[in-house]
JSON list of C-alpha atoms in Angstrom, two decimals:
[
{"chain": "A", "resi": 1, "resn": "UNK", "atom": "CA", "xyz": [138.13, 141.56, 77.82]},
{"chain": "A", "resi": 2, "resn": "UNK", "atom": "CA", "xyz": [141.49, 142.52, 78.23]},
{"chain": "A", "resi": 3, "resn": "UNK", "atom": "CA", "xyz": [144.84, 140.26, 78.86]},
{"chain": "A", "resi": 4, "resn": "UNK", "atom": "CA", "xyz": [147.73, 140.73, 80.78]},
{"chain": "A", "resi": 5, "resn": "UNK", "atom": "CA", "xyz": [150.09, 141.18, 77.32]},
{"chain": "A", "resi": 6, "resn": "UNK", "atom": "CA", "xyz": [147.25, 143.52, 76.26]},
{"chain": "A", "resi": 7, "resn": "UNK", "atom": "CA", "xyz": [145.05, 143.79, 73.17]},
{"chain": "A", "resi": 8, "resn": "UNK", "atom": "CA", "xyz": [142.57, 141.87, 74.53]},
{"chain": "A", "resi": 9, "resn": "UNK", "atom": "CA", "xyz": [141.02, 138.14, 74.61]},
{"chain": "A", "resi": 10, "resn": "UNK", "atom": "CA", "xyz": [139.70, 138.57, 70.69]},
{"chain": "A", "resi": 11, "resn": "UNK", "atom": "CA", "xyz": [142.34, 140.27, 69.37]},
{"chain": "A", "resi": 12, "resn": "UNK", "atom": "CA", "xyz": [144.34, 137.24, 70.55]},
{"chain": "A", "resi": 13, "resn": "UNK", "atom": "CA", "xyz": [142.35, 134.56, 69.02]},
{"chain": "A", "resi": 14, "resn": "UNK", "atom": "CA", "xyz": [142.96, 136.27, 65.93]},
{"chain": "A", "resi": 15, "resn": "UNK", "atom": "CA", "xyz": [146.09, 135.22, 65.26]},
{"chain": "A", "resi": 16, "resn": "UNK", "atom": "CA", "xyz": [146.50, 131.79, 66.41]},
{"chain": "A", "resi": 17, "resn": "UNK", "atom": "CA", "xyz": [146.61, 129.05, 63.55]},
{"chain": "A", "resi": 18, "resn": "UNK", "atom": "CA", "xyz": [146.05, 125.53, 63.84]},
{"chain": "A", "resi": 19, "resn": "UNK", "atom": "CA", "xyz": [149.12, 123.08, 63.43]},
{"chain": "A", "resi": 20, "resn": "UNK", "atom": "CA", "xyz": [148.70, 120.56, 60.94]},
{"chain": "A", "resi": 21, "resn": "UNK", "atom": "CA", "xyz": [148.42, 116.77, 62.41]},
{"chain": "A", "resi": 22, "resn": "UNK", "atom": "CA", "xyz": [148.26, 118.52, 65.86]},
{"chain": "A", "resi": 23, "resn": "UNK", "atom": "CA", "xyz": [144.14, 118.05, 66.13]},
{"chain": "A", "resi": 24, "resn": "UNK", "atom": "CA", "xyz": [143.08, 118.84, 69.66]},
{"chain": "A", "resi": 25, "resn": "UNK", "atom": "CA", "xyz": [139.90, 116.83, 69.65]},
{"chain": "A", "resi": 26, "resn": "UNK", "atom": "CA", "xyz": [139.90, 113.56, 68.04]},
{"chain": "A", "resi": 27, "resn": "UNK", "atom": "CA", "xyz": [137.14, 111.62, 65.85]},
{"chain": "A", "resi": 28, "resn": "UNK", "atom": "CA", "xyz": [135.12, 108.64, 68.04]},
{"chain": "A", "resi": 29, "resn": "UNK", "atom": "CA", "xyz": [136.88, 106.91, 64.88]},
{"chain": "A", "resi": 30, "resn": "UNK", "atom": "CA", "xyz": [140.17, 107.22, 65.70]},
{"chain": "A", "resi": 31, "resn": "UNK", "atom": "CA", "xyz": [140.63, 107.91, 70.08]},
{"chain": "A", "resi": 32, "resn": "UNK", "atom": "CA", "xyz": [144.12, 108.90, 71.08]},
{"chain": "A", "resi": 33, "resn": "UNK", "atom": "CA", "xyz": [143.34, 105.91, 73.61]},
{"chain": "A", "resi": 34, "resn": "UNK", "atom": "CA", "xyz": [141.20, 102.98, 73.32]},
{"chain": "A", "resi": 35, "resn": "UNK", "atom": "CA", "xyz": [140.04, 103.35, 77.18]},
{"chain": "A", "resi": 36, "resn": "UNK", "atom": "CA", "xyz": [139.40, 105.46, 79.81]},
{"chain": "A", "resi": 37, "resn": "UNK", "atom": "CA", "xyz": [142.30, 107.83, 81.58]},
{"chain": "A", "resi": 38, "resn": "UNK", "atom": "CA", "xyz": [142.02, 106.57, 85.22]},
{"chain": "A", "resi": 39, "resn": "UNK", "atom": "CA", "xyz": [143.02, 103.09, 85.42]},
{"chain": "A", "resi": 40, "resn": "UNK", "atom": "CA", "xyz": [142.82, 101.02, 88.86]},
{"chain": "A", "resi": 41, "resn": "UNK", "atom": "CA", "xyz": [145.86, 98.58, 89.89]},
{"chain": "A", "resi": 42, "resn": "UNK", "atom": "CA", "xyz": [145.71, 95.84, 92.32]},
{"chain": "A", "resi": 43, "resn": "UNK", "atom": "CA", "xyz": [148.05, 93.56, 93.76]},
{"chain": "A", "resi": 44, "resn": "UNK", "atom": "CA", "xyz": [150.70, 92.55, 96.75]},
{"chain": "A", "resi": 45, "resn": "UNK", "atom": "CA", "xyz": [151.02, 96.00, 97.05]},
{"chain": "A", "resi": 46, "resn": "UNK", "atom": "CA", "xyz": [147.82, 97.39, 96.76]},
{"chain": "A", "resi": 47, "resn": "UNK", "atom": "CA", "xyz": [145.23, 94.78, 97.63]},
{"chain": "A", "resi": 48, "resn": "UNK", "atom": "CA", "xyz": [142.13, 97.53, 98.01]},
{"chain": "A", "resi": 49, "resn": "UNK", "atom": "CA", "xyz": [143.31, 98.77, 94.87]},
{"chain": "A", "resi": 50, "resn": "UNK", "atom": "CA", "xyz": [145.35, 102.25, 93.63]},
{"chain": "A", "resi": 51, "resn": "UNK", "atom": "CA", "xyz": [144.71, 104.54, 90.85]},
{"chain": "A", "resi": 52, "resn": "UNK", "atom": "CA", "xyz": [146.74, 105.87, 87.94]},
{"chain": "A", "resi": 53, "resn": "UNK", "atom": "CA", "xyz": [146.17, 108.57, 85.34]},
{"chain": "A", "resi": 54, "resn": "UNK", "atom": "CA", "xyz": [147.14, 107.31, 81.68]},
{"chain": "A", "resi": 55, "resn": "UNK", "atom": "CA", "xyz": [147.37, 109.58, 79.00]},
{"chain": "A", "resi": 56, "resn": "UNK", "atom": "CA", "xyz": [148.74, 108.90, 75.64]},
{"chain": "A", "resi": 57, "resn": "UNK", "atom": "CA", "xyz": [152.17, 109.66, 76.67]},
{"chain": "A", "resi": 58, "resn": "UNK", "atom": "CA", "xyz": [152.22, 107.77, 79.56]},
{"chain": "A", "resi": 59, "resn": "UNK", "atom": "CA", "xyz": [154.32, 104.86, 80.35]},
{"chain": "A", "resi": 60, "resn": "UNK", "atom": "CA", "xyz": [152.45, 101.79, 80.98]},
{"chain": "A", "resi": 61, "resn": "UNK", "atom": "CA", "xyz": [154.89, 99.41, 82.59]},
{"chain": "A", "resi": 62, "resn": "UNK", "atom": "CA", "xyz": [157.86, 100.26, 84.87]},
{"chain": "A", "resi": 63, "resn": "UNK", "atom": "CA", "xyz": [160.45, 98.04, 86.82]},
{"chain": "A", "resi": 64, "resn": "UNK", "atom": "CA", "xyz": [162.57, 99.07, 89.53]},
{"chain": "A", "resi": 65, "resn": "UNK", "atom": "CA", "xyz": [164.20, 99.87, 92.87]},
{"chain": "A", "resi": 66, "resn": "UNK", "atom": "CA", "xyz": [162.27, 101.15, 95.34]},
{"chain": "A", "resi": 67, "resn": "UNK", "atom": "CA", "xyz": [163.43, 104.58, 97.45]},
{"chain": "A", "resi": 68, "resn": "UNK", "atom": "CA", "xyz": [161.27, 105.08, 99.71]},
{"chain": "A", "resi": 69, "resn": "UNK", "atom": "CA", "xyz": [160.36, 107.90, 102.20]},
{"chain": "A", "resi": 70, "resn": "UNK", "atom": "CA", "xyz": [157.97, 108.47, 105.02]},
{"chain": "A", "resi": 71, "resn": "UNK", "atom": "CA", "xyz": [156.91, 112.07, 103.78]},
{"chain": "A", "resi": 72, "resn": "UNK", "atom": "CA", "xyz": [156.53, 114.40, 100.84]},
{"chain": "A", "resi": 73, "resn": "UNK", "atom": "CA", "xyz": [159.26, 116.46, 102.23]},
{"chain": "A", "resi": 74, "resn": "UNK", "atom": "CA", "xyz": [162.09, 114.30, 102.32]},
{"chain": "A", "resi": 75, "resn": "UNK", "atom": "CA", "xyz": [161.19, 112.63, 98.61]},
{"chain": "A", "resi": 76, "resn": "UNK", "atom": "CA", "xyz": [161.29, 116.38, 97.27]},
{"chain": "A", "resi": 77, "resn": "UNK", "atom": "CA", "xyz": [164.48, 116.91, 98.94]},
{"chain": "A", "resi": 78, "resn": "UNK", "atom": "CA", "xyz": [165.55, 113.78, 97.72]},
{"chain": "A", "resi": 79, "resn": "UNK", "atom": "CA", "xyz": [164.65, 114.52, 94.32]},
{"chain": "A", "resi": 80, "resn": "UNK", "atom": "CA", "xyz": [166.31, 118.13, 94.60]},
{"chain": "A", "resi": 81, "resn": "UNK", "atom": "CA", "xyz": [169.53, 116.62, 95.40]},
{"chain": "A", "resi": 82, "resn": "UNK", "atom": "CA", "xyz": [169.86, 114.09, 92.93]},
{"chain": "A", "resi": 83, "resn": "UNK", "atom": "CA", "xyz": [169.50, 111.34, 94.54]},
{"chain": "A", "resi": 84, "resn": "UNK", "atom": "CA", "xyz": [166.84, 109.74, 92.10]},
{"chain": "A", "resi": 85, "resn": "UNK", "atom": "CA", "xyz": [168.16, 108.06, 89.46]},
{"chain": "A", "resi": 86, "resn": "UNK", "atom": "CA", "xyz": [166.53, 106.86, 86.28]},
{"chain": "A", "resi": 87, "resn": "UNK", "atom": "CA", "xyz": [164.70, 103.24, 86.67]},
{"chain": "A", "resi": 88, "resn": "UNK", "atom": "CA", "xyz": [164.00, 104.51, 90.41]},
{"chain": "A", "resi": 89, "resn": "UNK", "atom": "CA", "xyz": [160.52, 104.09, 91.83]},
{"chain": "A", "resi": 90, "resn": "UNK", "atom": "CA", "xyz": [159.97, 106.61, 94.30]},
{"chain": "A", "resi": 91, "resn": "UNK", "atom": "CA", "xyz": [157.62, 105.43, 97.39]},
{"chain": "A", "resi": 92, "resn": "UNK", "atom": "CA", "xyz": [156.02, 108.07, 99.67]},
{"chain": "A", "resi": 93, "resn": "UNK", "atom": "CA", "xyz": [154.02, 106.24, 102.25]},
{"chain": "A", "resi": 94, "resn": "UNK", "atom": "CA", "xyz": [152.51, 107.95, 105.41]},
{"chain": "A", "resi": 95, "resn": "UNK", "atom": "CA", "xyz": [150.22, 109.85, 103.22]},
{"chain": "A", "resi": 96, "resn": "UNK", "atom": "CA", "xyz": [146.90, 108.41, 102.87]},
{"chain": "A", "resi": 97, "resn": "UNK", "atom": "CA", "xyz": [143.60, 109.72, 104.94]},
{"chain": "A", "resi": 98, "resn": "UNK", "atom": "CA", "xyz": [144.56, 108.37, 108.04]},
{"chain": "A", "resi": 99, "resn": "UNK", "atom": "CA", "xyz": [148.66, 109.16, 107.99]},
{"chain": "A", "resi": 100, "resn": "UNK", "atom": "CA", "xyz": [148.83, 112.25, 106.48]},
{"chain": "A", "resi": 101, "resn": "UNK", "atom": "CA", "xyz": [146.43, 113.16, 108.05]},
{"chain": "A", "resi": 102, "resn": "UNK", "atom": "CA", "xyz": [143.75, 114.30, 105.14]},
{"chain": "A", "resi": 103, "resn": "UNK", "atom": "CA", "xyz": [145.48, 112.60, 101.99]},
{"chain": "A", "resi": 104, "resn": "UNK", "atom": "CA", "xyz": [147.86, 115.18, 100.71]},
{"chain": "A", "resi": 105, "resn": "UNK", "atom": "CA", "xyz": [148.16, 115.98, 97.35]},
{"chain": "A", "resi": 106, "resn": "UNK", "atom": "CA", "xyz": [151.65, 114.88, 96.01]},
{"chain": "A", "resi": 107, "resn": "UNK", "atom": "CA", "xyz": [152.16, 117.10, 92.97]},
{"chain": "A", "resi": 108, "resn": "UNK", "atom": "CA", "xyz": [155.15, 119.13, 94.11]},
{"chain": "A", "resi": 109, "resn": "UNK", "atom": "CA", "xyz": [157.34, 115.89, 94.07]},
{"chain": "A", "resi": 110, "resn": "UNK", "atom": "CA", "xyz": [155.74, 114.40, 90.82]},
{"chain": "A", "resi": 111, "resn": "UNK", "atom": "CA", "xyz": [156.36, 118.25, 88.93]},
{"chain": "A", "resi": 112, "resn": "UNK", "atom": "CA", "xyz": [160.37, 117.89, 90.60]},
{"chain": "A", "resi": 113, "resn": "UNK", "atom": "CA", "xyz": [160.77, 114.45, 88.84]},
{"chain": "A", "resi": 114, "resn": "UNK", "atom": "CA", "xyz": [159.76, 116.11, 85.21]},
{"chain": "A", "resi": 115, "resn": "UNK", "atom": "CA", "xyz": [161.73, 119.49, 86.41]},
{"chain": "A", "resi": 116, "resn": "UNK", "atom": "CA", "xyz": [164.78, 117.26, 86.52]},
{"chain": "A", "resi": 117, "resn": "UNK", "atom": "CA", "xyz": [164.42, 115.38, 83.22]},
{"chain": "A", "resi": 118, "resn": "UNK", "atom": "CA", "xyz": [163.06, 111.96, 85.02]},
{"chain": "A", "resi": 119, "resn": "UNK", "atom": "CA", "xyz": [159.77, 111.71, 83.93]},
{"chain": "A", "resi": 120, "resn": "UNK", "atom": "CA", "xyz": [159.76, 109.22, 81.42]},
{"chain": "A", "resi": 121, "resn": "UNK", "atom": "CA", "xyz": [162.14, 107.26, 83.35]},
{"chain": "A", "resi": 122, "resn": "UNK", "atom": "CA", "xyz": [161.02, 107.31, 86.89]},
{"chain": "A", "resi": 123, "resn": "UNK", "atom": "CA", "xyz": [157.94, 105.88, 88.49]},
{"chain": "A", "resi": 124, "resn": "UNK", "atom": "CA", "xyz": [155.57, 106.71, 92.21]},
{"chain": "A", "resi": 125, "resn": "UNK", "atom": "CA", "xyz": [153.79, 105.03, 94.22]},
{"chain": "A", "resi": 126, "resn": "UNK", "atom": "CA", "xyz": [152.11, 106.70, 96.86]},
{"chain": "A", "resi": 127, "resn": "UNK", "atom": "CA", "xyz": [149.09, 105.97, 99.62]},
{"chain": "A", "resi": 128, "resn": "UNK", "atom": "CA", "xyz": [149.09, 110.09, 98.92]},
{"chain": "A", "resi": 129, "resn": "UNK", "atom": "CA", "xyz": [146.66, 111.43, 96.16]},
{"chain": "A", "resi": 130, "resn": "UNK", "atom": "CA", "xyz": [147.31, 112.89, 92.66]},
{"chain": "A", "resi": 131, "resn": "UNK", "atom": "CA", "xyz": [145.24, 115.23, 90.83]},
{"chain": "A", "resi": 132, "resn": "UNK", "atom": "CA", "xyz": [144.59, 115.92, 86.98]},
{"chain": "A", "resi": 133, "resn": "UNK", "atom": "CA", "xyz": [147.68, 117.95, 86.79]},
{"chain": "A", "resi": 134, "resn": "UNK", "atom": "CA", "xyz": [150.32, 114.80, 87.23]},
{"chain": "A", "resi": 135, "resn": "UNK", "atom": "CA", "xyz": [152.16, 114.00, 84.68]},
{"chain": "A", "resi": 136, "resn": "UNK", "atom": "CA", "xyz": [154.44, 110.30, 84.00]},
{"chain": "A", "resi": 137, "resn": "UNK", "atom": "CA", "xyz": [153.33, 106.64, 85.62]},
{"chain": "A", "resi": 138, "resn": "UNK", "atom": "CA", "xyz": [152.42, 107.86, 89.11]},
{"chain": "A", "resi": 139, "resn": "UNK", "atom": "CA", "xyz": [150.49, 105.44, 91.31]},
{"chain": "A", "resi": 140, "resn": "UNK", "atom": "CA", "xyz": [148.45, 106.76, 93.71]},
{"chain": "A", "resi": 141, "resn": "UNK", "atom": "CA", "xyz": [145.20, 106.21, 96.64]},
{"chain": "A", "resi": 142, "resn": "UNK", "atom": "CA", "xyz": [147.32, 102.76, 97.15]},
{"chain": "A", "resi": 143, "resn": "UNK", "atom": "CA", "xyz": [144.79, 100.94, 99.92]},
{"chain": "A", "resi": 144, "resn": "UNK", "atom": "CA", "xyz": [145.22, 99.74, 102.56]},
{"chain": "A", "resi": 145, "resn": "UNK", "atom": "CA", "xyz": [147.84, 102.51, 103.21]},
{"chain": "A", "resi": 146, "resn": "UNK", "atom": "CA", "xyz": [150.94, 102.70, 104.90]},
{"chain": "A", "resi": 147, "resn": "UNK", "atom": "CA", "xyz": [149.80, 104.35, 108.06]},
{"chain": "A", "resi": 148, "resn": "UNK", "atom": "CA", "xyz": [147.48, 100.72, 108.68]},
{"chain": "A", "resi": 149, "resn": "UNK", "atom": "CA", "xyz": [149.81, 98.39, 108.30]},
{"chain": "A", "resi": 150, "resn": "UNK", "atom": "CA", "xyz": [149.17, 98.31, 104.65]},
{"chain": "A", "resi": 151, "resn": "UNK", "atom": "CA", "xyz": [151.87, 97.22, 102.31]},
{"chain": "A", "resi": 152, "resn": "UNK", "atom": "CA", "xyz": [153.54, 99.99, 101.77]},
{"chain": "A", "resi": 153, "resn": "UNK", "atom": "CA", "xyz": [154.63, 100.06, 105.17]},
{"chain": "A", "resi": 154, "resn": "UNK", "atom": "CA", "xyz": [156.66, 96.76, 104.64]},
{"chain": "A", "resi": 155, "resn": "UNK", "atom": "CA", "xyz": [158.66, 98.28, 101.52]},
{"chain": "A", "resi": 156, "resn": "UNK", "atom": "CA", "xyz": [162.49, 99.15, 102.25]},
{"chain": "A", "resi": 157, "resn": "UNK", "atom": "CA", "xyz": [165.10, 100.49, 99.69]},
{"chain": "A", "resi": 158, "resn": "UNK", "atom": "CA", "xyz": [166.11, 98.41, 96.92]},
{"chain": "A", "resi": 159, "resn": "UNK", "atom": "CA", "xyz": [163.00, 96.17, 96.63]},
{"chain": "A", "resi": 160, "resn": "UNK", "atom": "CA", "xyz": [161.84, 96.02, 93.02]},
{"chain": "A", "resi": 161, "resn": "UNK", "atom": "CA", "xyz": [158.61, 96.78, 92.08]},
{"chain": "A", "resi": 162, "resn": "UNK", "atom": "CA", "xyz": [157.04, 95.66, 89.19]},
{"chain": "A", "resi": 163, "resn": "UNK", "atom": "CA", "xyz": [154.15, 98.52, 87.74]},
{"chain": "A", "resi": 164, "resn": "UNK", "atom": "CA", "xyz": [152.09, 97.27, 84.88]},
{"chain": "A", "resi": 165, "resn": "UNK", "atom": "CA", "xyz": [148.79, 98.81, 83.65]},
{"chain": "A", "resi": 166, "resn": "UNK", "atom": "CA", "xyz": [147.86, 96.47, 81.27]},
{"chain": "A", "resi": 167, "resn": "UNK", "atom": "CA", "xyz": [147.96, 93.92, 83.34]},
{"chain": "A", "resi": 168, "resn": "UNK", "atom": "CA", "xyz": [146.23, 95.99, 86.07]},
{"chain": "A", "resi": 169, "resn": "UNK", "atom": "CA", "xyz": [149.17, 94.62, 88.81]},
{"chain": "A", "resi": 170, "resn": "UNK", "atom": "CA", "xyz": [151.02, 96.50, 91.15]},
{"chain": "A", "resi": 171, "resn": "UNK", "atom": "CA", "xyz": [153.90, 94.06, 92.74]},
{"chain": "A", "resi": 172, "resn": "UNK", "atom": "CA", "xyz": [156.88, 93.66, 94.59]},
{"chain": "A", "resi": 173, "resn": "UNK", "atom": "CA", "xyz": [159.15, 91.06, 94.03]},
{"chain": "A", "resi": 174, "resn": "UNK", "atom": "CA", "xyz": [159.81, 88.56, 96.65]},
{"chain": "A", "resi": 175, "resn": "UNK", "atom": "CA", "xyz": [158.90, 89.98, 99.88]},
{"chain": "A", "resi": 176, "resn": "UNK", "atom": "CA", "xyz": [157.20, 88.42, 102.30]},
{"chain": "A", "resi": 177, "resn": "UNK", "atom": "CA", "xyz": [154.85, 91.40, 103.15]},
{"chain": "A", "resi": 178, "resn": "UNK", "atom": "CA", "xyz": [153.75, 89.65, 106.09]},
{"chain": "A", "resi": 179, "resn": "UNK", "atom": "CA", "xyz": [157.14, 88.25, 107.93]},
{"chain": "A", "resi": 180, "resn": "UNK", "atom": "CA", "xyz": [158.32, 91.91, 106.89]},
{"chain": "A", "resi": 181, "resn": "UNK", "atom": "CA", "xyz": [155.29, 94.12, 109.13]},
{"chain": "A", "resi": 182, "resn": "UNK", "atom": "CA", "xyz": [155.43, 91.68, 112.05]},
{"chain": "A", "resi": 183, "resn": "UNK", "atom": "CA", "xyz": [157.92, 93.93, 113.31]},
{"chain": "A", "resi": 184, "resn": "UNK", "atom": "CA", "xyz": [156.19, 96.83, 112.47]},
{"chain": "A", "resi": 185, "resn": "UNK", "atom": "CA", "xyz": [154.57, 99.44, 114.56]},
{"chain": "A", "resi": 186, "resn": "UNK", "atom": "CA", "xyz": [152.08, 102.41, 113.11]},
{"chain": "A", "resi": 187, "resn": "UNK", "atom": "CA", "xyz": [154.25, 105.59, 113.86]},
{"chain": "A", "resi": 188, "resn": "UNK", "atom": "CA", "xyz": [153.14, 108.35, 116.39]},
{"chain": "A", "resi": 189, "resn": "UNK", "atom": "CA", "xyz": [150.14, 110.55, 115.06]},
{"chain": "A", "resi": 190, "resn": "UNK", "atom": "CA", "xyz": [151.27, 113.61, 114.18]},
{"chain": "A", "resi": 191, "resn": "UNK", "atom": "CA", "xyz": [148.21, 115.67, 115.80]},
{"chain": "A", "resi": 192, "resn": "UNK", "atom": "CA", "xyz": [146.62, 113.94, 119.18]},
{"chain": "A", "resi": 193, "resn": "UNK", "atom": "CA", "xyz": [143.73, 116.46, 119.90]},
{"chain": "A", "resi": 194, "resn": "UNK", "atom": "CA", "xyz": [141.67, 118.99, 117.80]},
{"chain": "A", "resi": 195, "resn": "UNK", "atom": "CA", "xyz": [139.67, 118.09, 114.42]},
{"chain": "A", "resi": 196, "resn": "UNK", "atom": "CA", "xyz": [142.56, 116.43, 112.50]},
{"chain": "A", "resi": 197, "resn": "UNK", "atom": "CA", "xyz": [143.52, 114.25, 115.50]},
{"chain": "A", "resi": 198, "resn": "UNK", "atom": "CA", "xyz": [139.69, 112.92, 115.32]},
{"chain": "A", "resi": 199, "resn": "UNK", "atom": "CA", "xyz": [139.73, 113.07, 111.59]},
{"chain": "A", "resi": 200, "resn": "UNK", "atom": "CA", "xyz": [142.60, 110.32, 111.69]},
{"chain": "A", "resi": 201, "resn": "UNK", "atom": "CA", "xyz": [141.44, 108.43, 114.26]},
{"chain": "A", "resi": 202, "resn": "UNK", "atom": "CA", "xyz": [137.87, 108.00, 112.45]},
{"chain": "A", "resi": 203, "resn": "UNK", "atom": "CA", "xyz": [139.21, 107.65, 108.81]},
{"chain": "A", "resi": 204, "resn": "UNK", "atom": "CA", "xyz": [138.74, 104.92, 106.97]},
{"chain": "A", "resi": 205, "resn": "UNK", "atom": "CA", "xyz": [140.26, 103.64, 103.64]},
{"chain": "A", "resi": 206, "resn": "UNK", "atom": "CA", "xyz": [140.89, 105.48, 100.20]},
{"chain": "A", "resi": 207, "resn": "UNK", "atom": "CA", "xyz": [138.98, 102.54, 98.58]},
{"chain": "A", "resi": 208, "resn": "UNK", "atom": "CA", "xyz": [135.98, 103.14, 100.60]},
{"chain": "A", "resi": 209, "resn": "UNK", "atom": "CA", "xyz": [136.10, 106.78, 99.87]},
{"chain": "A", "resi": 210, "resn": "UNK", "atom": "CA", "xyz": [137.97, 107.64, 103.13]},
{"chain": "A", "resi": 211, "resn": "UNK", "atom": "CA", "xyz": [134.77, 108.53, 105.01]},
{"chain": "A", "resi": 212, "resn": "UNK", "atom": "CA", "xyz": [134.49, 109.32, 108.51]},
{"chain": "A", "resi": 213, "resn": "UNK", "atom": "CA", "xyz": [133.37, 106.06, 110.82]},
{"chain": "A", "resi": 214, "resn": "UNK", "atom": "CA", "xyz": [131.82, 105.79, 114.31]}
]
């Protein structure tokens, strides 16, 4: 089969040469982790739960500011402009099943943090969704989401959250969540007829699976 530089697929394999110490596969013996890569946080922030990837290279505990936008856009812009700093954590809320509407994938801001050298040093959390391809200590599927009355919704710039994955927590320091979303109000639907108007309306939570309900 032939490649775009050519040659074709064999003729490539030929010359590639393993890297000593650089084994790709490791022995049940000796894991590159002791666990499993998806790891599920709870907490004042997530009380249904939210989900992070953990590699090897991952950071398993972060502490810091909050900055915290109300869509993918404005984070990425954010991000663009260099207004994240290192110790941030970044919080995109509005996202989940219901406020998106449809969970939207948040990989473009998540690939902009590691573009721009933050990725050890900057953490997310998101009622968005992640896929395989995110890299770094991104928290994701946080439930109940914003878009509810969840947590997130309560969050304003500056609080510090705690992340911790061996501890399993997701936290914010001392907010009272509750006082905080008495004043809050869920903000207008973005669609109000057609299938993703009645998709939000009938959504229910990431942590159930974010099925449709009567």
């Amino acid at each position: 089969a032939q490649t775009g530089g050519g040659g074709g697929v064999g003729r490539g394999c030929e010359s590639v040469a393993g890297i000593p110490g650089k084994a790709v596969v490791a022995p049940l013996a000796h894991p590159l982790r002791g666990e499993g890569g998806l790891v599920v946080l709870r907490g004042n922030l997530g009380p249904e739960g939210a989900v992070v990837k953990v590699t090897q290279h991952t950071p398993t505990a972060h502490s810091g500011p909050a900055r915290v936008f109300n869509r993918e856009e404005d984070a990425l812009a954010a991000v663009f402009a260099g207004r994240i700093k290192p110790g941030d954590v970044v919080v995109i809320r509005y996202e989940g099943p219901r406020g998106g509407p449809g969970m939207r994938e948040m990989l473009l801001v998540t690939a902009a943090i590691v573009g721009e050298g933050l990725g050890e040093t900057v953490a997310m959390v998101t009622d968005g969704r992640f896929s395989g391809a995110t890299r770094g200590l991104m928290i994701g599927h946080v439930a109940p989401e914003a878009a509810v009355g969840g947590p997130l919704a309560a969050i304003q710039d500056g609080d510090v959250i705690n992340i911790d994955v061996d501890s399993r927590t997701l936290e914010v320091e001392g907010v009272d969540i509750a006082k905080r979303l008495n004043g809050w109000s869920p903000p207008e639907p973005q669609y109000r007829k057609g299938v993703l108007a009645r998709y939000a309306l009938l959504v229910g939570s990431a942590s159930e699976g974010a099925m449709l309900k009567p």
